[in-house]
Coordinates of N, CA and C in Angstrom, one line a residue:
Q8 N -107.7 -28.1 -99.4 CA -106.8 -28.0 -98.3 C -106.1 -26.7 -98.2
V9 N -105.7 -26.1 -99.3 CA -105.1 -24.8 -99.3 C -106.2 -23.7 -99.2
Q10 N -105.9 -22.8 -98.3 CA -106.8 -21.7 -98.0 C -106.0 -20.4 -98.1
L11 N -106.6 -19.4 -98.7 CA -106.0 -18.0 -98.8 C -107.0 -17.1 -98.3
V12 N -106.7 -16.2 -97.3 CA -107.6 -15.3 -96.7 C -107.0 -13.9 -96.7
E13 N -107.6 -12.9 -97.4 CA -107.2 -11.6 -97.5 C -107.8 -10.7 -96.4
S14 N -107.0 -9.7 -96.0 CA -107.5 -8.8 -95.0 C -106.8 -7.4 -95.2
G15 N -107.3 -6.4 -94.5 CA -106.6 -5.1 -94.6 C -107.3 -4.1 -95.5
G16 N -108.4 -4.5 -96.2 CA -109.1 -3.6 -97.0 C -109.9 -2.6 -96.2
G17 N -110.3 -1.6 -96.9 CA -111.1 -0.5 -96.2 C -111.3 0.7 -97.1
S18 N -111.8 1.7 -96.5 CA -112.1 3.0 -97.2 C -111.1 4.1 -96.8
V19 N -110.5 4.7 -97.8 CA -109.5 5.7 -97.5 C -109.7 6.9 -98.5
Q20 N -109.1 8.0 -98.2 CA -109.1 9.2 -99.0 C -108.0 9.0 -100.1
A21 N -108.2 9.7 -101.2 CA -107.2 9.7 -102.2 C -105.9 10.2 -101.6
G22 N -104.8 9.5 -102.0 CA -103.5 9.9 -101.5 C -103.1 9.1 -100.2
G23 N -104.0 8.4 -99.7 CA -103.8 7.6 -98.5 C -103.1 6.3 -98.8
S24 N -103.0 5.5 -97.7 CA -102.3 4.2 -97.8 C -103.0 3.1 -97.1
L25 N -102.8 1.9 -97.6 CA -103.4 0.7 -97.0 C -102.4 -0.4 -97.2
R26 N -102.4 -1.4 -96.2 CA -101.6 -2.6 -96.3 C -102.5 -3.8 -96.3
L27 N -102.5 -4.5 -97.4 CA -103.3 -5.8 -97.5 C -102.4 -6.9 -97.0
S28 N -103.1 -7.9 -96.5 CA -102.4 -9.1 -96.1 C -103.1 -10.4 -96.6
C29 N -102.3 -11.4 -97.0 CA -102.9 -12.6 -97.4 C -102.3 -13.7 -96.5
A30 N -103.1 -14.4 -95.8 CA -102.7 -15.5 -94.9 C -103.0 -16.8 -95.6
A31 N -101.9 -17.6 -95.7 CA -102.1 -18.9 -96.4 C -102.0 -20.1 -95.4
A32 N -102.9 -21.0 -95.6 CA -102.9 -22.2 -94.7 C -103.0 -23.4 -95.6
G33 N -102.4 -24.5 -95.1 CA -102.5 -25.8 -95.8 C -101.3 -26.0 -96.8
F34 N -100.4 -25.0 -96.9 CA -99.3 -25.1 -97.8 C -98.2 -26.0 -97.2
D35 N -98.0 -25.9 -95.9 CA -96.9 -26.6 -95.2 C -95.6 -26.2 -95.9
L36 N -94.8 -27.1 -96.4 CA -93.5 -26.8 -97.0 C -93.6 -26.2 -98.4
L37 N -94.8 -26.2 -99.0 CA -95.0 -25.8 -100.3 C -95.1 -24.2 -100.5
F38 N -95.4 -23.5 -99.5 CA -95.6 -22.1 -99.6 C -94.3 -21.4 -100.1
S39 N -93.2 -21.8 -99.6 CA -91.9 -21.2 -99.9 C -91.5 -21.5 -101.4
T40 N -92.2 -22.4 -102.0 CA -91.9 -22.7 -103.4 C -93.0 -22.3 -104.4
S41 N -93.9 -21.4 -103.9 CA -95.0 -21.0 -104.7 C -94.9 -19.6 -105.1
C42 N -95.5 -19.3 -106.3 CA -95.7 -18.0 -106.8 C -96.9 -17.4 -106.1
M43 N -96.8 -16.1 -105.7 CA -98.0 -15.5 -105.1 C -98.3 -14.2 -105.8
G44 N -99.5 -13.8 -105.9 CA -99.9 -12.6 -106.6 C -101.1 -11.9 -106.0
W45 N -101.3 -10.7 -106.4 CA -102.5 -9.9 -106.1 C -103.1 -9.5 -107.4
F46 N -104.4 -9.7 -107.4 CA -105.3 -9.3 -108.6 C -106.4 -8.4 -108.0
R47 N -107.0 -7.6 -108.9 CA -108.1 -6.8 -108.4 C -109.1 -6.7 -109.5
Q48 N -110.4 -6.4 -109.1 CA -111.5 -6.3 -110.1 C -112.4 -5.1 -109.6
A49 N -112.4 -4.1 -110.5 CA -113.3 -3.0 -110.3 C -114.7 -3.3 -110.9
S50 N -115.7 -2.6 -110.4 CA -117.0 -2.8 -111.0 C -117.1 -2.5 -112.5
G51 N -117.6 -3.5 -113.2 CA -117.7 -3.4 -114.6 C -116.4 -3.6 -115.4
K52 N -115.4 -4.0 -114.8 CA -114.1 -4.2 -115.4 C -113.6 -5.7 -115.2
E53 N -112.7 -6.1 -116.1 CA -112.1 -7.4 -115.9 C -111.1 -7.4 -114.8
R54 N -110.9 -8.6 -114.2 CA -109.9 -8.8 -113.2 C -108.5 -8.6 -113.8
E55 N -107.7 -7.8 -113.1 CA -106.4 -7.6 -113.6 C -105.3 -7.8 -112.6
V56 N -104.1 -8.1 -113.1 CA -103.0 -8.4 -112.2 C -102.5 -7.1 -111.6
V57 N -102.2 -7.1 -110.3 CA -101.7 -6.0 -109.6 C -100.2 -6.1 -109.4
A58 N -99.8 -7.2 -108.8 CA -98.4 -7.5 -108.5 C -98.2 -9.0 -108.3
L59 N -97.0 -9.4 -108.6 CA -96.6 -10.8 -108.4 C -95.3 -10.9 -107.7
I60 N -95.0 -11.9 -107.0 CA -93.8 -12.1 -106.3 C -93.4 -13.6 -106.4
N61 N -92.1 -13.9 -106.8 CA -91.7 -15.3 -106.9 C -91.5 -15.9 -105.5
S62 N -91.2 -17.2 -105.6 CA -91.2 -18.0 -104.3 C -90.2 -17.5 -103.3
G63 N -89.0 -17.0 -103.8 CA -88.0 -16.5 -102.9 C -88.1 -15.1 -102.6
G64 N -89.0 -14.4 -103.2 CA -89.2 -13.0 -102.9 C -88.1 -12.1 -103.6
T65 N -87.4 -12.6 -104.5 CA -86.3 -11.9 -105.2 C -86.7 -11.3 -106.5
N66 N -87.9 -11.6 -107.0 CA -88.3 -11.0 -108.3 C -89.8 -10.7 -108.2
T67 N -90.1 -9.4 -108.6 CA -91.5 -9.0 -108.5 C -91.9 -8.4 -109.9
Y68 N -93.2 -8.3 -110.0 CA -93.8 -7.7 -111.2 C -95.0 -6.9 -110.8
Y69 N -95.2 -5.7 -111.4 CA -96.2 -4.8 -111.1 C -97.0 -4.4 -112.4
G70 N -98.3 -4.3 -112.2 CA -99.1 -3.8 -113.3 C -98.7 -2.3 -113.6
D71 N -98.9 -1.9 -114.8 CA -98.4 -0.5 -115.2 C -99.1 0.5 -114.3
S72 N -100.4 0.3 -114.0 CA -101.1 1.4 -113.3 C -100.7 1.5 -111.8
V73 N -99.9 0.6 -111.3 CA -99.6 0.7 -109.9 C -98.1 0.8 -109.6
K74 N -97.3 0.8 -110.7 CA -95.8 0.9 -110.6 C -95.4 2.2 -109.9
G75 N -94.5 2.0 -108.9 CA -94.1 3.2 -108.1 C -94.9 3.5 -106.9
R76 N -96.1 2.9 -106.8 CA -97.0 3.2 -105.7 C -97.3 2.0 -104.8
F77 N -97.3 0.8 -105.4 CA -97.5 -0.4 -104.6 C -96.2 -1.2 -104.4
A78 N -96.2 -2.0 -103.3 CA -95.0 -2.8 -103.1 C -95.5 -4.2 -102.5
I79 N -95.1 -5.2 -103.2 CA -95.5 -6.6 -102.8 C -94.4 -7.2 -102.0
S80 N -94.7 -8.0 -101.0 CA -93.7 -8.6 -100.2 C -94.2 -9.9 -99.6
R81 N -93.4 -10.8 -99.1 CA -93.8 -12.0 -98.5 C -93.0 -12.4 -97.4
D82 N -93.5 -13.2 -96.4 CA -92.8 -13.7 -95.3 C -93.1 -15.2 -95.3
N83 N -92.1 -16.0 -95.9 CA -92.3 -17.4 -96.0 C -92.4 -18.1 -94.7
A84 N -91.7 -17.6 -93.7 CA -91.8 -18.2 -92.4 C -93.2 -18.2 -91.8
E85 N -93.9 -17.0 -92.1 CA -95.2 -16.8 -91.6 C -96.3 -17.2 -92.6
T86 N -95.8 -17.7 -93.7 CA -96.7 -18.0 -94.9 C -97.7 -16.9 -95.1
R87 N -97.2 -15.7 -95.2 CA -98.0 -14.5 -95.5 C -97.5 -13.7 -96.6
M88 N -98.4 -13.0 -97.3 CA -98.0 -12.1 -98.4 C -98.7 -10.8 -98.1
Y89 N -98.0 -9.7 -98.5 CA -98.5 -8.4 -98.2 C -98.5 -7.5 -99.5
L90 N -99.3 -6.5 -99.5 CA -99.3 -5.5 -100.5 C -99.5 -4.1 -99.9
R91 N -98.4 -3.3 -99.9 CA -98.4 -2.0 -99.4 C -98.8 -1.1 -100.5
M92 N -99.9 -0.3 -100.3 CA -100.5 0.5 -101.3 C -100.3 2.0 -100.8
N93 N -99.6 2.8 -101.6 CA -99.4 4.2 -101.2 C -100.0 5.1 -102.4
S94 N -100.2 6.3 -102.0 CA -100.7 7.3 -103.0 C -101.9 6.7 -103.7
L95 N -102.8 6.2 -103.0 CA -104.0 5.6 -103.6 C -104.9 6.6 -104.4
K96 N -105.4 6.1 -105.5 CA -106.3 6.9 -106.3 C -107.7 6.2 -106.4
P97 N -108.7 7.0 -106.7 CA -110.0 6.4 -106.9 C -110.0 5.2 -107.8
E98 N -109.2 5.3 -108.9 CA -109.2 4.2 -109.8 C -108.6 2.9 -109.2
D99 N -108.1 2.9 -108.0 CA -107.6 1.7 -107.4 C -108.7 1.0 -106.7
T100 N -109.9 1.6 -106.6 CA -111.0 1.0 -106.0 C -111.4 -0.4 -106.6
G101 N -111.6 -1.4 -105.8 CA -112.0 -2.7 -106.3 C -111.8 -3.7 -105.3
L102 N -112.2 -5.0 -105.7 CA -112.0 -6.1 -104.8 C -110.7 -6.8 -105.1
Y103 N -109.8 -6.8 -104.1 CA -108.5 -7.4 -104.2 C -108.4 -8.8 -103.8
F104 N -107.8 -9.6 -104.7 CA -107.7 -11.1 -104.5 C -106.3 -11.5 -104.3
C105 N -106.1 -12.5 -103.4 CA -104.8 -13.1 -103.3 C -104.9 -14.4 -104.1
A106 N -103.8 -14.7 -104.9 CA -103.7 -15.9 -105.7 C -102.4 -16.6 -105.5
A107 N -102.4 -17.9 -105.8 CA -101.1 -18.7 -105.6 C -101.1 -19.9 -106.5
R108 N -99.9 -20.3 -106.8 CA -99.7 -21.5 -107.6 C -98.2 -22.0 -107.3
S109 N -98.0 -23.3 -107.2 CA -96.7 -23.8 -107.0 C -95.9 -23.7 -108.3
G110 N -94.7 -23.2 -108.2 CA -93.8 -23.1 -109.3 C -92.7 -22.1 -109.1
S111 N -91.7 -22.2 -109.9 CA -90.5 -21.3 -109.8 C -90.8 -19.9 -110.4
D112 N -91.5 -19.9 -111.5 CA -91.8 -18.7 -112.2 C -93.3 -18.3 -112.1
C113 N -93.5 -17.0 -112.2 CA -94.8 -16.4 -112.1 C -95.3 -16.0 -113.5
Y114 N -96.6 -16.0 -113.7 CA -97.2 -15.6 -115.0 C -98.3 -14.6 -114.7
T115 N -98.6 -13.8 -115.6 CA -99.6 -12.7 -115.4 C -101.0 -13.1 -115.7
S116 N -101.2 -14.3 -116.3 CA -102.5 -14.8 -116.7 C -103.2 -15.2 -115.5
R117 N -104.5 -14.7 -115.3 CA -105.3 -15.1 -114.2 C -105.6 -16.6 -114.2
S118 N -105.7 -17.2 -115.4 CA -106.1 -18.6 -115.5 C -105.0 -19.6 -115.0
W119 N -103.8 -19.1 -114.9 CA -102.7 -19.9 -114.5 C -102.7 -20.3 -113.0
Y120 N -103.3 -19.4 -112.2 CA -103.2 -19.6 -110.7 C -104.2 -20.6 -110.2
T121 N -103.8 -21.4 -109.3 CA -104.5 -22.6 -108.8 C -105.4 -22.2 -107.6
Y122 N -105.0 -21.4 -106.7 CA -105.7 -21.0 -105.5 C -106.0 -19.6 -105.5
W123 N -107.2 -19.3 -104.9 CA -107.7 -17.9 -104.8 C -108.4 -17.7 -103.5
G124 N -108.2 -16.4 -102.9 CA -108.9 -16.0 -101.7 C -110.3 -15.5 -102.1
Q125 N -111.0 -15.1 -101.2 CA -112.4 -14.5 -101.4 C -112.4 -13.0 -101.7
G126 N -111.3 -12.4 -101.4 CA -111.2 -10.9 -101.8 C -111.4 -10.0 -100.6
T127 N -110.8 -8.9 -100.6 CA -111.0 -7.8 -99.7 C -111.3 -6.5 -100.4
Q128 N -112.3 -5.7 -100.0 CA -112.7 -4.5 -100.7 C -111.8 -3.4 -100.3
V129 N -111.4 -2.6 -101.4 CA -110.6 -1.4 -101.2 C -111.4 -0.3 -101.9
T130 N -111.7 0.8 -101.2 CA -112.5 1.9 -101.7 C -111.7 3.2 -101.5
V131 N -111.4 3.9 -102.5 CA -110.7 5.1 -102.4 C -111.5 6.3 -102.9
S132 N -111.8 7.2 -102.0 CA -112.6 8.4 -102.4 C -111.8 9.6 -102.7
S133 N -112.3 10.4 -103.6 CA -111.6 11.6 -104.0 C -112.0 12.8 -103.1

């Protein structure tokens, strides 16, 4: 019933910016009480947490490699989550996934999340 769809990926030059969007459907009243997150997976590497945001949007978490460059946000009225990516580096290249799970607190473990999107590709060239 729950569907997550990512969009906004593409190819950019190093130093450029992109804004990813995750559209959620099937949550109804549950979206506003769910933890949302972005994960990414580069070729030959494990899927890693990029950013997390709690249900109320008052608390966020960022992976060390993206701190100061990425910003996660959500619009509960529109049941959407966003990831603004600035100062992109080639190492940011990968498939970016939207993830969600109902709950007050967020966890960094990939296995904790209940729902996943199909991913959107981000490619950063030097």
